[in-house]
Short mmCIF file of C-alpha atoms in Angstrom, two decimals:
data_model
loop_
_atom_site.label_atom_id
_atom_site.label_comp_id
_atom_site.label_asym_id
_atom_site.label_seq_id
_atom_site.Cartn_x
_atom_site.Cartn_y
_atom_site.Cartn_z
CA MET A 4 105.49 67.50 90.90
CA SER A 5 103.15 65.05 89.17
CA ASP A 6 100.61 62.92 91.01
CA PRO A 7 100.72 59.32 89.74
CA THR A 8 97.18 58.67 90.97
CA TYR A 9 95.68 60.71 88.14
CA GLN A 10 98.46 62.14 85.97
CA PHE A 11 99.36 59.66 83.27
CA THR A 12 101.41 59.44 80.09
CA ARG A 13 99.96 56.16 78.85
CA ALA A 14 96.81 54.07 78.78
CA ILE A 15 95.91 50.65 77.42
CA THR A 16 92.49 49.92 75.92
CA ARG A 17 90.98 47.05 73.94
CA ARG A 18 88.32 47.33 71.25
CA PRO A 19 85.09 45.46 71.96
CA ALA A 20 84.66 42.18 70.09
CA ALA A 21 81.46 41.00 68.42
CA SER A 22 81.20 38.43 71.22
CA VAL A 23 80.60 41.27 73.72
CA VAL A 24 76.88 40.56 73.39
CA ASN A 25 77.60 37.44 75.49
CA GLY A 26 79.38 39.36 78.24
CA LEU A 27 78.78 38.77 81.93
CA ARG A 28 76.07 40.78 83.65
CA ALA A 29 74.53 40.74 87.11
CA GLU A 30 71.11 41.54 85.66
CA ASP A 31 69.90 41.29 82.09
CA ILE A 32 68.79 44.77 81.08
CA GLY A 33 69.27 44.22 77.37
CA THR A 34 71.79 43.08 74.77
CA PRO A 35 74.58 45.58 74.07
CA ASP A 36 74.50 47.29 70.69
CA LEU A 37 77.98 46.64 69.28
CA GLU A 38 77.86 49.51 66.79
CA GLN A 39 76.96 52.02 69.50
CA MET A 40 79.54 50.56 71.85
CA LEU A 41 82.28 50.96 69.24
CA LYS A 42 81.33 54.62 68.76
CA ASP A 43 81.38 55.22 72.50
CA HIS A 44 84.68 53.39 72.87
CA ALA A 45 86.22 55.53 70.11
CA HIS A 46 85.04 58.68 71.94
CA TYR A 47 86.59 57.35 75.15
CA VAL A 48 89.95 56.67 73.47
CA ALA A 49 89.94 60.05 71.71
CA THR A 50 89.31 61.78 75.03
CA LEU A 51 92.28 60.04 76.65
CA LYS A 52 94.46 61.02 73.68
CA SER A 53 93.28 64.63 73.88
CA THR A 54 95.25 65.02 77.12
CA GLY A 55 98.50 64.24 75.29
CA ALA A 56 98.75 60.67 76.55
CA GLU A 57 99.76 57.71 74.40
CA VAL A 58 96.96 55.15 74.11
CA ILE A 59 97.92 51.57 73.26
CA GLU A 60 94.86 50.22 71.45
CA LEU A 61 94.66 46.42 71.50
CA PRO A 62 92.57 44.40 69.05
CA PRO A 63 89.32 42.63 69.98
CA LEU A 64 89.44 39.18 71.55
CA ASP A 65 86.52 37.13 70.27
CA ASP A 66 87.25 34.34 72.74
CA PHE A 67 86.76 36.68 75.70
CA ALA A 68 83.51 38.61 75.62
CA ASP A 69 84.47 40.87 78.54
CA ALA A 70 88.03 41.60 77.41
CA LEU A 71 87.29 45.27 76.67
CA PHE A 72 87.20 45.77 80.45
CA VAL A 73 90.98 45.69 80.65
CA GLU A 74 91.23 47.26 84.11
CA ASP A 75 90.38 43.97 85.80
CA THR A 76 93.49 42.26 84.41
CA ALA A 77 96.19 44.30 86.15
CA LEU A 78 97.19 46.97 88.63
CA CYS A 79 99.58 49.56 87.19
CA LEU A 80 101.83 51.42 89.63
CA PRO A 81 104.94 53.56 89.09
CA GLN A 82 107.16 50.73 90.39
CA GLY A 83 105.66 48.01 88.20
CA ALA A 84 102.52 46.18 87.19
CA VAL A 85 100.73 43.35 88.98
CA LEU A 86 98.81 40.80 86.91
CA MET A 87 95.49 40.01 88.57
CA ARG A 88 93.63 36.72 89.01
CA PRO A 89 89.99 37.38 88.07
CA GLY A 90 87.21 35.93 90.18
CA ALA A 91 85.06 35.18 87.14
CA PRO A 92 86.30 31.89 85.61
CA SER A 93 85.44 32.99 82.06
CA ARG A 94 87.81 35.95 82.42
CA MET A 95 90.92 34.13 83.70
CA GLY A 96 92.45 33.87 80.20
CA GLU A 97 92.33 37.65 79.67
CA VAL A 98 95.36 38.12 81.93
CA ALA A 99 97.66 36.04 79.71
CA GLU A 100 96.47 38.07 76.72
CA MET A 101 97.35 41.34 78.49
CA ALA A 102 100.70 40.20 79.91
CA PRO A 103 102.86 40.69 76.77
CA THR A 104 101.71 44.31 76.38
CA LEU A 105 102.50 45.11 80.01
CA ARG A 106 105.89 43.39 79.75
CA SER A 107 106.70 45.65 76.80
CA VAL A 108 106.18 48.81 78.86
CA TYR A 109 107.19 47.76 82.38
CA ALA A 110 110.57 46.55 83.62
CA GLU A 111 109.01 44.75 86.58
CA ILE A 112 105.92 42.57 86.48
CA ARG A 113 104.52 40.65 89.45
CA GLU A 114 101.47 38.43 89.46
CA ILE A 115 98.79 37.07 91.75
CA SER A 116 99.46 33.33 91.71
CA GLY A 117 96.52 32.21 93.82
CA PRO A 118 94.66 30.43 95.24
CA GLY A 119 92.97 33.78 95.87
CA HIS A 120 91.27 36.02 93.34
CA ILE A 121 91.38 39.77 92.79
CA GLU A 122 90.20 42.11 90.03
CA GLY A 123 91.34 45.63 89.22
CA GLY A 124 87.82 46.99 89.53
CA ASP A 125 88.08 46.48 93.28
CA ILE A 126 91.28 48.55 93.64
CA LEU A 127 91.38 52.31 94.24
CA VAL A 128 94.83 53.91 94.42
CA THR A 129 94.81 57.19 96.33
CA GLY A 130 97.56 59.62 97.25
CA ARG A 131 98.16 57.89 100.56
CA GLU A 132 97.19 54.21 100.21
CA ILE A 133 95.73 51.45 98.08
CA LEU A 134 92.15 50.61 98.98
CA VAL A 135 90.96 47.13 98.00
CA GLY A 136 87.31 46.17 98.30
CA ARG A 137 86.33 42.61 99.05
CA SER A 138 83.58 41.57 96.68
CA ALA A 139 82.16 38.60 94.80
CA ARG A 140 85.23 38.86 92.52
CA THR A 141 87.94 39.68 95.11
CA ASP A 142 88.56 37.51 98.16
CA ALA A 143 90.69 37.67 101.30
CA GLU A 144 93.48 35.51 99.87
CA GLY A 145 93.76 37.72 96.79
CA VAL A 146 93.93 40.86 98.91
CA LYS A 147 96.60 39.31 101.14
CA GLU A 148 98.80 38.35 98.20
CA LEU A 149 98.50 41.81 96.63
CA ALA A 150 99.32 43.46 99.97
CA ALA A 151 102.62 41.56 100.12
CA ILE A 152 103.54 42.55 96.57
CA VAL A 153 102.77 46.26 96.85
CA GLY A 154 104.30 46.33 100.33
CA ASP A 155 107.63 45.46 98.71
CA TRP A 156 107.22 48.64 96.65
CA GLY A 157 106.47 50.78 99.70
CA HIS A 158 102.70 50.99 99.34
CA LYS A 159 100.24 50.66 102.21
CA LEU A 160 97.17 48.56 101.38
CA ARG A 161 93.89 48.74 103.31
CA GLU A 162 91.12 46.19 102.89
CA VAL A 163 87.56 47.52 102.79
CA PHE A 164 84.23 45.99 101.83
CA THR A 165 82.07 46.46 98.76
CA PRO A 166 78.34 46.93 99.50
CA PRO A 167 76.15 43.84 99.00
CA GLY A 168 74.83 43.60 95.47
CA VAL A 169 77.53 45.87 94.04
CA LEU A 170 79.86 44.15 91.57
CA HIS A 171 83.12 46.02 92.22
CA PHE A 172 84.34 48.51 94.82
CA LYS A 173 84.84 51.11 92.10
CA THR A 174 81.29 50.62 90.84
CA ASP A 175 80.43 52.95 93.74
CA CYS A 176 83.47 55.26 93.86
CA SER A 177 86.28 56.86 91.91
CA LEU A 178 89.28 59.12 92.45
CA LEU A 179 88.98 62.79 91.48
CA ASP A 180 92.44 63.76 92.76
CA GLY A 181 94.90 62.37 95.27
CA GLU A 182 92.70 63.30 98.23
CA THR A 183 89.20 63.62 96.72
CA ILE A 184 86.80 60.77 96.07
CA LEU A 185 83.48 60.65 94.26
CA SER A 186 81.28 58.14 96.08
CA THR A 187 77.74 56.98 96.49
CA GLU A 188 76.29 57.80 99.87
CA ARG A 189 75.81 54.09 100.64
CA LEU A 190 79.52 53.35 100.23
CA ASP A 191 80.70 56.47 102.07
CA ALA A 192 78.37 55.54 104.97
CA SER A 193 80.63 52.55 105.66
CA GLY A 194 83.34 54.92 106.86
CA CYS A 195 85.93 53.64 104.41
CA PHE A 196 86.81 57.17 103.21
CA GLN A 197 87.33 58.79 106.60
CA GLY A 198 89.91 61.56 106.29
CA TYR A 199 89.32 62.11 102.57
CA ARG A 200 87.37 64.85 100.87
CA VAL A 201 84.27 63.06 99.59
CA ILE A 202 81.84 64.31 96.94
CA HIS A 203 78.59 62.36 96.75
CA THR A 204 76.79 61.44 93.56
CA ALA A 205 73.41 63.17 93.33
CA PRO A 206 70.46 61.16 94.70
CA GLY A 207 69.28 58.73 92.05
CA GLU A 208 72.53 59.09 90.06
CA GLU A 209 74.55 56.43 91.87
CA ALA A 210 75.28 54.75 88.52
CA CYS A 211 77.74 57.50 87.61
CA ALA A 212 80.04 56.93 90.60
CA ASN A 213 82.51 55.10 88.37
CA THR A 214 84.38 57.91 86.62
CA ILE A 215 88.08 58.44 85.98
CA ARG A 216 90.33 61.41 86.51
CA PHE A 217 92.78 61.32 83.62
CA ASN A 218 95.21 64.24 83.63
CA ASP A 219 93.11 67.42 83.49
CA LEU A 220 89.83 65.70 82.64
CA VAL A 221 87.18 63.75 84.52
CA LEU A 222 85.51 61.21 82.23
CA MET A 223 82.04 60.33 83.45
CA PRO A 224 79.01 58.54 82.01
CA ALA A 225 76.61 60.80 80.16
CA GLY A 226 73.12 61.43 81.42
CA PHE A 227 73.78 62.34 85.05
CA SER A 228 73.42 66.11 84.88
CA ARG A 229 73.17 66.88 88.57
CA THR A 230 76.38 65.06 89.44
CA ALA A 231 78.12 66.61 86.43
CA GLU A 232 77.09 70.02 87.72
CA ILE A 233 78.39 69.19 91.21
CA LEU A 234 81.77 68.24 89.76
CA ASP A 235 81.86 71.31 87.53
CA LYS A 236 81.18 73.59 90.48
CA ALA A 237 83.95 71.80 92.41
CA GLY A 238 86.38 72.86 89.70
CA PHE A 239 86.72 69.67 87.67
CA SER A 240 86.70 69.60 83.86
CA VAL A 241 84.08 67.01 82.99
CA VAL A 242 83.74 65.12 79.71
CA GLU A 243 80.57 63.05 79.43
CA ILE A 244 80.79 59.82 77.46
CA ASN A 245 77.82 57.64 76.57
CA ASN A 246 77.98 54.45 78.62
CA SER A 247 74.59 52.94 77.83
CA GLU A 248 75.97 49.76 76.25
CA CYS A 249 78.81 49.04 78.68
CA ALA A 250 76.36 49.59 81.54
CA LYS A 251 74.42 46.56 80.30
CA LEU A 252 77.54 44.55 81.23
CA ASP A 253 78.12 46.34 84.55
CA GLY A 254 80.98 48.30 82.95
CA GLY A 255 82.01 51.91 83.54
CA MET A 256 84.68 54.47 82.77
CA SER A 257 87.50 52.95 84.80
CA CYS A 258 86.89 49.44 83.46
CA LEU A 259 87.86 50.43 79.91
CA SER A 260 91.54 51.30 80.45
CA LEU A 261 94.74 50.65 82.31
CA ARG A 262 96.36 53.99 83.16
CA PHE A 263 99.98 54.72 84.06
#
């Protein structure tokens, strides 16, 4: 029996646009190198395809510098997709650009109508529930509206809180299988993962907490050897992908795809 939390047949990605150099960032640590980002993005897409999944590759959107981070636009579940309502005003238009693609692959589409806001980077779907982290981009009204939608589909949603200074809930955690979570120690200390098997990122390697389990592979940012070794010893097949340029825009492995 397949596990829809990490076993997928499809993914949606979007190529970075030249305007990505103007993308949002919490702290300016340098301008992204578009050429390097395109190489890394191609490696990411090829890795998804290597599992046998179909990858729908969307063209760049010059009008939306952050549009390569497609995860924030929607939540994809077996029952249907939910169009998000981003908390960053400059990203609101990305949802309308993603909607036609999702309507082509899903029979049922719901949407967050507001006034609340919610982004996909704050949503972690596990084998037992949907965890949603309140953050600067996701507010109480957005969480409440999503809870009503997914409740209709039989899902239990639990609201948790993203640590101060952390952009998205999944900046500090990711799903390794239906019951196992990779997390920073600071996020796990909140108690939000009680009852789960939790693997901590190595000290000083908190920046690699955002990985994705995609079929038999775990895609993680390159350069975090101790955490990669921890995951390898735990029995996971790790593929390291350079994330130096996306990291300049607070982006990680999960941000770059919608998976279903």
